XYZ file of C-alpha atoms in Angstrom:
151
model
C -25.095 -13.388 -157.098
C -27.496 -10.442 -157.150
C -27.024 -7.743 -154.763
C -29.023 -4.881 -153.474
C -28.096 -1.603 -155.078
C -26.905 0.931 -152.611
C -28.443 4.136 -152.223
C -26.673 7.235 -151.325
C -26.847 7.178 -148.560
C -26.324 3.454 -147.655
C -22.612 2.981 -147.044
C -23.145 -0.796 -146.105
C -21.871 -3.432 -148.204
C -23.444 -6.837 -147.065
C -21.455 -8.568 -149.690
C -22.872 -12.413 -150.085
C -24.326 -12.681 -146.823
C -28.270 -11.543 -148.239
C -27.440 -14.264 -150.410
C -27.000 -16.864 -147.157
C -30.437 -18.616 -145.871
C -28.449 -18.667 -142.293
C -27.984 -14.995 -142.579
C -31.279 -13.910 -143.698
C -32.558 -16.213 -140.816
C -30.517 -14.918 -137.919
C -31.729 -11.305 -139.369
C -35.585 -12.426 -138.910
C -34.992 -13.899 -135.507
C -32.973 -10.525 -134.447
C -36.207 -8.530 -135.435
C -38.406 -10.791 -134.695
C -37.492 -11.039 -130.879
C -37.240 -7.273 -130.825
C -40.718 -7.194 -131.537
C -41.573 -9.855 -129.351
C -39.928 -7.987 -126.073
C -41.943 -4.738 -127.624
C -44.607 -6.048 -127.698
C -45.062 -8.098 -124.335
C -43.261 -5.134 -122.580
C -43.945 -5.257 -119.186
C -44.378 -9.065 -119.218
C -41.479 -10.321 -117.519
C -40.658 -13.394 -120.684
C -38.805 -13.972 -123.614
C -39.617 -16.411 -126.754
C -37.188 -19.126 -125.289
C -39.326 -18.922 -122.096
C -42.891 -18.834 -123.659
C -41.991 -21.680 -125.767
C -40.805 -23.743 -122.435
C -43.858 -22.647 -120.995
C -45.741 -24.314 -124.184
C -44.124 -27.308 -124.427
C -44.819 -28.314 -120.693
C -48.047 -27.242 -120.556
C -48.766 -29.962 -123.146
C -46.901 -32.502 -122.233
C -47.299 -32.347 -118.247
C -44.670 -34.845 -116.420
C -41.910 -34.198 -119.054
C -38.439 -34.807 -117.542
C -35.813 -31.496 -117.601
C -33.793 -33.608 -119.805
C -36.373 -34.622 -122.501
C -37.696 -30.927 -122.554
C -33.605 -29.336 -122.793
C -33.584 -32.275 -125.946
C -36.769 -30.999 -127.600
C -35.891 -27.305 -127.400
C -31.894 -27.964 -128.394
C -30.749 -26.654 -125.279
C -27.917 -27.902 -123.406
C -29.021 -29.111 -119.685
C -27.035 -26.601 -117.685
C -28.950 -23.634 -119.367
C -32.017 -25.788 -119.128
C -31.489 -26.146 -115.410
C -31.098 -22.213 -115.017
C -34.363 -21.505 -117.138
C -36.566 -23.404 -114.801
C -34.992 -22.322 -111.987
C -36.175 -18.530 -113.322
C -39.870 -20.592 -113.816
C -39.769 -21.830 -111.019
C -39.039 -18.571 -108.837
C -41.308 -16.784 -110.745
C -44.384 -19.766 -109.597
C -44.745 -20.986 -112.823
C -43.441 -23.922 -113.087
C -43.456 -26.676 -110.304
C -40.537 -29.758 -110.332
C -40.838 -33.129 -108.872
C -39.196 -36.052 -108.172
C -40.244 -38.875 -111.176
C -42.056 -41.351 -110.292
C -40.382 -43.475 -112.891
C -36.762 -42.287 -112.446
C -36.165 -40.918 -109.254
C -32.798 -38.877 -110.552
C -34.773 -37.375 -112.960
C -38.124 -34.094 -112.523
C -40.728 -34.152 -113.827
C -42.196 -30.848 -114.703
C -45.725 -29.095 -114.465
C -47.326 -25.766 -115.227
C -48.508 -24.096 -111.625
C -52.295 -22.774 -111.335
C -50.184 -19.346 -111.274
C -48.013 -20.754 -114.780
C -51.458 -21.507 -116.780
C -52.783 -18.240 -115.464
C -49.623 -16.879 -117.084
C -50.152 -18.293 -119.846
C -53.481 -17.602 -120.811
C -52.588 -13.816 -120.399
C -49.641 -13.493 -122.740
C -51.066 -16.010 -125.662
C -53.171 -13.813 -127.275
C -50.062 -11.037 -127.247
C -48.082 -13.822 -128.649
C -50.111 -14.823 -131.437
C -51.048 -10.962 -131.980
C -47.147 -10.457 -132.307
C -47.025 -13.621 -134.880
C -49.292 -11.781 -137.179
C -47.775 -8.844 -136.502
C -44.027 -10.304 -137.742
C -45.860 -11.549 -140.933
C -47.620 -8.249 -141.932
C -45.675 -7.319 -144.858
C -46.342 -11.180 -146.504
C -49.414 -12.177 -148.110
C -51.843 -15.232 -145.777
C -50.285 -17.284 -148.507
C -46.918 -16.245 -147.994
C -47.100 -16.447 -144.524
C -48.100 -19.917 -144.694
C -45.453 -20.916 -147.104
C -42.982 -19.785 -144.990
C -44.221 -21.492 -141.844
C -44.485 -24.415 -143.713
C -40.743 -23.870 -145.233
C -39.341 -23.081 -141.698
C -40.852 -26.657 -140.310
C -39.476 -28.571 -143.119
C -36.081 -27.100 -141.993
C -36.348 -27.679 -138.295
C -38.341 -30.913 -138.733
C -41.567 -30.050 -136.524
């Protein structure tokens, strides 16, 4: 195990863990979401929300449970997401015409709006997150990441 010399004035010992691929991933997402909320300051959403936003804009009709599956979320703190959509007009829910116990969801006129404004910042803070890797670095390690997570 190689570890990081320690300068003098670095007191921290990190011991194995910049050896652990959880570790080092749970460090990127950390900054990575810091620079997300920097960057859309003023925005009013979070990556968890933008990617919610995503996925139904896509895929209009999708039922609460189907979208809570695809995002790994359990369907309590699925519920209280699209209730915060939903208050905020982004996000409309209706009965299924398929399943009648189940909504389906779709992006409001105000949601797309929504959406349209904070993509660019979005994909400006993606680049941003990658600035200190190479285009083919950057690549490799979106490709690496969706090997892991399977999309």
């Amino acid at each position: 195990m190689s570890r990081r010399p320690k300068a003098a004035d670095d007191e921290i010992d990190f011991g194995l863990l910049p050896e652990l691929v959880g570790y080092q991933l749970r460090r990127a997402q950390i900054r990575t979401f810091q620079h997300f909320a920097a960057e859309l300051d003023g925005e009013d959403i979070r990556p968890g929300w933008f990617g919610l936003l995503v996925i139904v804009a896509g895929n209009e009709g999708l039922s609460q449970v189907r979208l809570a599956r695809t995002l790994g979320i359990d369907s309590s703190t699925m519920v209280a997401m699209i209730d915060r959509m939903e208050e905020r007009g982004w996000i409309a829910r209706t009965r299924s015409q398929t399943d009648r116990r189940s909504h389906a969801l779709q992006l409001t006129d105000e949601g797309r709006a929504f959406l349209a404004r904070v993509t660019p910042k979005v994909l400006a803070h993606d680049t941003a997150v990658t600035a200190n890797l190479s285009a083919a670095e950057a690549d490799q390690l979106l490709s690496l990441l969706r090997k892991m997570t399977g999309i």
